[in-house]
């Protein structure tokens, strides 16, 4: 699995510092709370605490909060901080007043971190298990299933399809799905060697998938029953892929 770490100094620069007078805003409750945590900082100096989805750590008497990722935890452990159990700001839907934009940006970076770690793990698995690359031109004629989901409209229903491998997926799911494909009513879905889920039309790609080490597996295939993509640009791209397959 990916095992990158972040230098503690860089981690502190990235995180939100819980200084004297920091205010937590609870938007759903319509209230604000001034954080008075000086005693906690003294008691747990050199420690970190996790309350999903946030990690708080105290170093040299200063307290910080940052969205949770495995990379953050690895970095704190590598820097010598010990796990403890104490109050974690911004873990209950609240955010730091005056730093809301930074907090949103940090949460967006968490998603990117998940994606990077997942891709690295999938590529390592593929290299170790003989799952090869497809031709660049082949991938150009496929549509990647967006990480944040593909909203569609079917007959009498609406739904959203997500990539097979998403946040929270681990070694078991990687081994189960990477290098697998399925075809239903001329629509082909496959999980590429980097963990991304792709869709295309027609049987033409099957031979290349098999040659690259991909194996057929029973999986739900999005867009196999005539659903229309809500996003007009993506719908146009899918129509272009369909025309190429005719």
mmCIF file of C-alpha atoms in Angstrom:
data_model
loop_
_atom_site.group_PDB
_atom_site.id
_atom_site.type_symbol
_atom_site.label_atom_id
_atom_site.label_comp_id
_atom_site.label_asym_id
_atom_site.label_seq_id
_atom_site.Cartn_x
_atom_site.Cartn_y
_atom_site.Cartn_z
ATOM 1 C CA UNK A 1 0.000 0.000 0.000
ATOM 2 C CA UNK A 2 1.098 3.609 -0.534
ATOM 3 C CA UNK A 3 3.290 4.695 2.367
ATOM 4 C CA UNK A 4 4.239 8.304 1.634
ATOM 5 C CA UNK A 5 4.619 10.703 4.533
ATOM 6 C CA UNK A 6 4.560 14.480 4.907
ATOM 7 C CA UNK A 7 7.252 16.466 6.715
ATOM 8 C CA UNK A 8 5.888 17.680 10.067
ATOM 9 C CA UNK A 9 6.760 21.312 9.318
ATOM 10 C CA UNK A 10 4.806 21.139 6.056
ATOM 11 C CA UNK A 11 1.942 19.402 7.814
ATOM 12 C CA UNK A 12 1.757 22.214 10.380
ATOM 13 C CA UNK A 13 1.772 24.835 7.614
ATOM 14 C CA UNK A 14 -1.079 23.010 5.847
ATOM 15 C CA UNK A 15 -3.223 22.483 8.965
ATOM 16 C CA UNK A 16 -5.399 24.996 10.803
ATOM 17 C CA UNK A 17 -3.683 26.258 13.950
ATOM 18 C CA UNK A 18 -5.986 26.394 17.002
ATOM 19 C CA UNK A 19 -4.741 29.667 18.442
ATOM 20 C CA UNK A 20 -6.067 31.715 21.360
ATOM 21 C CA UNK A 21 -9.456 33.065 20.342
ATOM 22 C CA UNK A 22 -10.143 30.540 17.564
ATOM 23 C CA UNK A 23 -13.901 30.217 17.031
ATOM 24 C CA UNK A 24 -15.671 27.082 15.803
ATOM 25 C CA UNK A 25 -18.799 27.707 13.718
ATOM 26 C CA UNK A 26 -21.568 25.096 13.838
ATOM 27 C CA UNK A 27 -23.651 26.119 10.775
ATOM 28 C CA UNK A 28 -26.426 23.553 11.235
ATOM 29 C CA UNK A 29 -26.985 24.660 14.811
ATOM 30 C CA UNK A 30 -26.562 28.378 14.219
ATOM 31 C CA UNK A 31 -24.019 28.812 16.994
ATOM 32 C CA UNK A 32 -20.369 29.715 17.509
ATOM 33 C CA UNK A 33 -17.995 28.481 20.220
ATOM 34 C CA UNK A 34 -14.743 30.075 21.315
ATOM 35 C CA UNK A 35 -12.202 27.270 21.781
ATOM 36 C CA UNK A 36 -10.408 27.461 25.148
ATOM 37 C CA UNK A 37 -7.924 24.585 24.974
ATOM 38 C CA UNK A 38 -4.802 25.758 26.830
ATOM 39 C CA UNK A 39 -4.984 23.009 29.467
ATOM 40 C CA UNK A 40 -5.479 20.351 26.824
ATOM 41 C CA UNK A 41 -2.440 21.622 24.903
ATOM 42 C CA UNK A 42 -0.238 21.241 27.988
ATOM 43 C CA UNK A 43 -1.533 17.787 28.907
ATOM 44 C CA UNK A 44 -1.273 16.251 25.421
ATOM 45 C CA UNK A 45 1.788 17.958 23.996
ATOM 46 C CA UNK A 46 3.450 15.580 21.517
ATOM 47 C CA UNK A 47 0.233 13.654 20.873
ATOM 48 C CA UNK A 48 -2.463 13.359 18.225
ATOM 49 C CA UNK A 49 -6.109 12.362 18.358
ATOM 50 C CA UNK A 50 -8.450 11.116 15.653
ATOM 51 C CA UNK A 51 -12.164 11.722 15.510
ATOM 52 C CA UNK A 52 -13.198 10.977 11.948
ATOM 53 C CA UNK A 53 -13.118 12.928 9.712
ATOM 54 C CA UNK A 54 -10.580 15.141 11.515
ATOM 55 C CA UNK A 55 -7.183 14.719 13.155
ATOM 56 C CA UNK A 56 -5.858 17.083 15.806
ATOM 57 C CA UNK A 57 -2.239 17.136 16.969
ATOM 58 C CA UNK A 58 -0.246 19.148 19.488
ATOM 59 C CA UNK A 59 3.408 19.960 18.894
ATOM 60 C CA UNK A 60 5.593 22.373 20.853
ATOM 61 C CA UNK A 61 2.539 23.579 22.725
ATOM 62 C CA UNK A 62 0.572 24.506 19.590
ATOM 63 C CA UNK A 63 -2.584 22.663 18.528
ATOM 64 C CA UNK A 64 -3.531 21.939 14.923
ATOM 65 C CA UNK A 65 -6.467 20.382 13.067
ATOM 66 C CA UNK A 66 -6.454 18.794 9.621
ATOM 67 C CA UNK A 67 -8.817 16.471 7.713
ATOM 68 C CA UNK A 68 -8.025 12.789 8.246
ATOM 69 C CA UNK A 69 -6.057 10.664 5.799
ATOM 70 C CA UNK A 70 -3.858 7.640 6.373
ATOM 71 C CA UNK A 71 -0.947 9.715 5.074
ATOM 72 C CA UNK A 72 -1.486 12.290 7.847
ATOM 73 C CA UNK A 73 -1.500 9.555 10.511
ATOM 74 C CA UNK A 74 1.651 7.949 9.073
ATOM 75 C CA UNK A 75 3.362 11.335 9.057
ATOM 76 C CA UNK A 76 2.482 12.080 12.681
ATOM 77 C CA UNK A 77 3.722 8.667 13.793
ATOM 78 C CA UNK A 78 6.933 9.112 11.781
ATOM 79 C CA UNK A 79 7.496 12.447 13.556
ATOM 80 C CA UNK A 80 7.247 10.713 16.922
ATOM 81 C CA UNK A 81 3.797 11.874 18.026
ATOM 82 C CA UNK A 82 1.804 9.436 20.148
ATOM 83 C CA UNK A 83 -1.847 8.559 19.788
ATOM 84 C CA UNK A 84 -4.112 9.847 22.564
ATOM 85 C CA UNK A 85 -7.781 10.563 23.159
ATOM 86 C CA UNK A 86 -8.736 14.229 23.426
ATOM 87 C CA UNK A 87 -11.175 16.735 21.933
ATOM 88 C CA UNK A 88 -10.808 17.214 18.164
ATOM 89 C CA UNK A 89 -12.066 20.533 16.768
ATOM 90 C CA UNK A 90 -13.971 20.627 13.462
ATOM 91 C CA UNK A 91 -15.014 16.972 13.624
ATOM 92 C CA UNK A 92 -18.749 17.568 14.049
ATOM 93 C CA UNK A 93 -19.556 19.570 10.931
ATOM 94 C CA UNK A 94 -18.078 22.744 12.402
ATOM 95 C CA UNK A 95 -15.359 24.844 10.790
ATOM 96 C CA UNK A 96 -12.894 27.542 11.892
ATOM 97 C CA UNK A 97 -14.365 31.041 11.643
ATOM 98 C CA UNK A 98 -12.291 33.197 9.327
ATOM 99 C CA UNK A 99 -10.661 30.140 7.760
ATOM 100 C CA UNK A 100 -13.649 28.455 6.125
ATOM 101 C CA UNK A 101 -12.130 28.667 2.632
ATOM 102 C CA UNK A 102 -8.895 27.073 3.823
ATOM 103 C CA UNK A 103 -10.845 24.285 5.563
ATOM 104 C CA UNK A 104 -12.835 23.529 2.410
ATOM 105 C CA UNK A 105 -9.604 23.503 0.398
ATOM 106 C CA UNK A 106 -8.031 21.066 2.864
ATOM 107 C CA UNK A 107 -10.998 18.714 2.509
ATOM 108 C CA UNK A 108 -10.662 18.871 -1.275
ATOM 109 C CA UNK A 109 -6.979 18.005 -0.936
ATOM 110 C CA UNK A 110 -7.957 14.964 1.134
ATOM 111 C CA UNK A 111 -9.972 13.607 -1.771
ATOM 112 C CA UNK A 112 -6.994 14.109 -4.094
ATOM 113 C CA UNK A 113 -4.741 12.353 -1.583
ATOM 114 C CA UNK A 114 -7.108 9.379 -1.480
ATOM 115 C CA UNK A 115 -7.111 9.200 -5.275
ATOM 116 C CA UNK A 116 -3.311 9.357 -5.524
ATOM 117 C CA UNK A 117 -2.803 6.670 -2.882
ATOM 118 C CA UNK A 118 -5.434 4.437 -4.471
ATOM 119 C CA UNK A 119 -3.895 4.790 -7.942
ATOM 120 C CA UNK A 120 -0.433 4.007 -6.603
ATOM 121 C CA UNK A 121 -1.708 0.877 -4.837
ATOM 122 C CA UNK A 122 -3.575 -0.281 -7.943
ATOM 123 C CA UNK A 123 -0.582 0.204 -10.244
ATOM 124 C CA UNK A 124 1.641 -1.720 -7.819
ATOM 125 C CA UNK A 125 -0.906 -4.553 -7.734
ATOM 126 C CA UNK A 126 -1.158 -4.539 -11.546
ATOM 127 C CA UNK A 127 2.619 -4.678 -11.992
ATOM 128 C CA UNK A 128 2.834 -7.610 -9.602
ATOM 129 C CA UNK A 129 -0.032 -9.495 -11.249
ATOM 130 C CA UNK A 130 0.597 -8.987 -14.951
ATOM 131 C CA UNK A 131 -2.226 -6.533 -15.669
ATOM 132 C CA UNK A 132 -0.979 -4.501 -18.599
ATOM 133 C CA UNK A 133 -1.668 -1.198 -20.297
ATOM 134 C CA UNK A 134 -4.167 -0.610 -23.078
ATOM 135 C CA UNK A 135 -3.277 1.373 -26.171
ATOM 136 C CA UNK A 136 -3.585 5.125 -25.713
ATOM 137 C CA UNK A 137 -6.022 5.315 -28.636
ATOM 138 C CA UNK A 138 -8.221 2.699 -26.968
ATOM 139 C CA UNK A 139 -8.497 4.719 -23.762
ATOM 140 C CA UNK A 140 -9.365 7.822 -25.776
ATOM 141 C CA UNK A 141 -12.456 5.970 -26.973
ATOM 142 C CA UNK A 142 -13.542 5.202 -23.409
ATOM 143 C CA UNK A 143 -15.187 7.408 -20.785
ATOM 144 C CA UNK A 144 -13.833 7.493 -17.251
ATOM 145 C CA UNK A 145 -16.495 7.222 -14.562
ATOM 146 C CA UNK A 146 -16.066 10.449 -12.524
ATOM 147 C CA UNK A 147 -14.775 10.027 -8.979
ATOM 148 C CA UNK A 148 -17.627 12.159 -7.667
ATOM 149 C CA UNK A 149 -20.199 10.088 -9.537
ATOM 150 C CA UNK A 150 -22.162 10.022 -12.793
ATOM 151 C CA UNK A 151 -25.764 11.187 -12.386
ATOM 152 C CA UNK A 152 -28.158 9.577 -14.872
ATOM 153 C CA UNK A 153 -31.854 9.456 -15.722
ATOM 154 C CA UNK A 154 -33.472 6.147 -16.617
ATOM 155 C CA UNK A 155 -37.038 5.091 -17.282
ATOM 156 C CA UNK A 156 -38.941 6.101 -14.143
ATOM 157 C CA UNK A 157 -35.784 6.459 -12.050
ATOM 158 C CA UNK A 158 -32.717 8.576 -11.405
ATOM 159 C CA UNK A 159 -29.464 7.353 -9.894
ATOM 160 C CA UNK A 160 -25.756 8.077 -9.616
ATOM 161 C CA UNK A 161 -23.018 5.625 -10.576
ATOM 162 C CA UNK A 162 -19.640 5.740 -8.854
ATOM 163 C CA UNK A 163 -16.277 4.173 -9.748
ATOM 164 C CA UNK A 164 -15.897 0.580 -8.555
ATOM 165 C CA UNK A 165 -12.883 1.631 -6.474
ATOM 166 C CA UNK A 166 -13.554 4.722 -4.405
ATOM 167 C CA UNK A 167 -12.675 6.211 -1.008
ATOM 168 C CA UNK A 168 -12.212 3.563 1.663
ATOM 169 C CA UNK A 169 -11.307 0.729 -0.694
ATOM 170 C CA UNK A 170 -8.353 -1.396 0.403
ATOM 171 C CA UNK A 171 -6.181 -4.315 -0.659
ATOM 172 C CA UNK A 172 -9.087 -6.785 -0.756
ATOM 173 C CA UNK A 173 -11.165 -4.664 -3.139
ATOM 174 C CA UNK A 174 -8.149 -3.856 -5.311
ATOM 175 C CA UNK A 175 -7.417 -7.564 -5.773
ATOM 176 C CA UNK A 176 -11.086 -8.259 -6.463
ATOM 177 C CA UNK A 177 -11.723 -5.576 -9.084
ATOM 178 C CA UNK A 178 -8.531 -4.277 -10.734
ATOM 179 C CA UNK A 179 -8.067 -5.920 -14.115
ATOM 180 C CA UNK A 180 -11.715 -7.013 -14.351
ATOM 181 C CA UNK A 181 -14.335 -6.212 -16.982
ATOM 182 C CA UNK A 182 -17.951 -6.943 -17.796
ATOM 183 C CA UNK A 183 -20.143 -6.422 -20.857
ATOM 184 C CA UNK A 184 -23.890 -5.966 -20.923
ATOM 185 C CA UNK A 185 -25.953 -5.079 -23.985
ATOM 186 C CA UNK A 186 -22.855 -3.890 -25.902
ATOM 187 C CA UNK A 187 -21.724 -1.657 -23.009
ATOM 188 C CA UNK A 188 -18.331 -2.556 -21.557
ATOM 189 C CA UNK A 189 -17.109 -1.521 -18.127
ATOM 190 C CA UNK A 190 -13.597 -2.273 -16.878
ATOM 191 C CA UNK A 191 -11.400 -1.329 -13.929
ATOM 192 C CA UNK A 192 -8.100 -0.203 -15.375
ATOM 193 C CA UNK A 193 -4.673 -0.992 -13.945
ATOM 194 C CA UNK A 194 -4.617 2.369 -12.128
ATOM 195 C CA UNK A 195 -7.978 1.732 -10.423
ATOM 196 C CA UNK A 196 -10.056 4.016 -12.638
ATOM 197 C CA UNK A 197 -13.381 2.720 -13.944
ATOM 198 C CA UNK A 198 -14.002 3.120 -17.676
ATOM 199 C CA UNK A 199 -17.016 2.663 -19.931
ATOM 200 C CA UNK A 200 -17.148 2.079 -23.683
ATOM 201 C CA UNK A 201 -19.367 0.515 -26.330
ATOM 202 C CA UNK A 202 -18.959 -2.582 -28.497
ATOM 203 C CA UNK A 203 -17.099 -5.890 -28.341
ATOM 204 C CA UNK A 204 -14.031 -4.479 -30.092
ATOM 205 C CA UNK A 205 -12.146 -3.786 -26.859
ATOM 206 C CA UNK A 206 -12.610 -7.268 -25.360
ATOM 207 C CA UNK A 207 -9.746 -8.881 -27.252
ATOM 208 C CA UNK A 208 -7.318 -6.162 -26.165
ATOM 209 C CA UNK A 209 -8.487 -6.421 -22.540
ATOM 210 C CA UNK A 210 -7.907 -10.183 -22.499
ATOM 211 C CA UNK A 211 -4.489 -9.789 -24.109
ATOM 212 C CA UNK A 212 -3.529 -7.294 -21.363
ATOM 213 C CA UNK A 213 -4.501 -9.784 -18.648
ATOM 214 C CA UNK A 214 -8.038 -8.638 -17.848
ATOM 215 C CA UNK A 215 -10.631 -11.171 -16.697
ATOM 216 C CA UNK A 216 -14.398 -11.077 -17.078
ATOM 217 C CA UNK A 217 -16.324 -10.616 -13.820
ATOM 218 C CA UNK A 218 -20.014 -10.135 -13.058
ATOM 219 C CA UNK A 219 -20.493 -6.447 -12.190
ATOM 220 C CA UNK A 220 -23.231 -3.874 -12.646
ATOM 221 C CA UNK A 221 -22.603 -2.018 -15.913
ATOM 222 C CA UNK A 222 -23.746 1.638 -15.941
ATOM 223 C CA UNK A 223 -25.436 3.011 -19.084
ATOM 224 C CA UNK A 224 -26.250 -0.508 -20.312
ATOM 225 C CA UNK A 225 -30.001 0.155 -20.309
ATOM 226 C CA UNK A 226 -30.288 3.420 -22.163
ATOM 227 C CA UNK A 227 -29.908 5.818 -19.238
ATOM 228 C CA UNK A 228 -29.195 9.442 -20.137
ATOM 229 C CA UNK A 229 -26.362 11.291 -18.431
ATOM 230 C CA UNK A 230 -27.498 14.513 -16.749
ATOM 231 C CA UNK A 231 -24.276 16.347 -17.556
ATOM 232 C CA UNK A 232 -24.727 17.485 -21.172
ATOM 233 C CA UNK A 233 -21.002 17.482 -21.976
ATOM 234 C CA UNK A 234 -20.553 13.924 -20.720
ATOM 235 C CA UNK A 235 -23.708 12.820 -22.525
ATOM 236 C CA UNK A 236 -22.320 14.209 -25.785
ATOM 237 C CA UNK A 237 -19.043 12.374 -25.176
ATOM 238 C CA UNK A 238 -20.932 9.121 -24.568
ATOM 239 C CA UNK A 239 -22.934 9.589 -27.763
ATOM 240 C CA UNK A 240 -19.666 10.068 -29.676
ATOM 241 C CA UNK A 241 -18.310 6.809 -28.215
ATOM 242 C CA UNK A 242 -21.515 5.029 -29.216
ATOM 243 C CA UNK A 243 -21.239 6.303 -32.787
ATOM 244 C CA UNK A 244 -17.650 5.063 -33.067
ATOM 245 C CA UNK A 245 -18.776 1.573 -32.015
ATOM 246 C CA UNK A 246 -21.377 1.266 -34.792
#
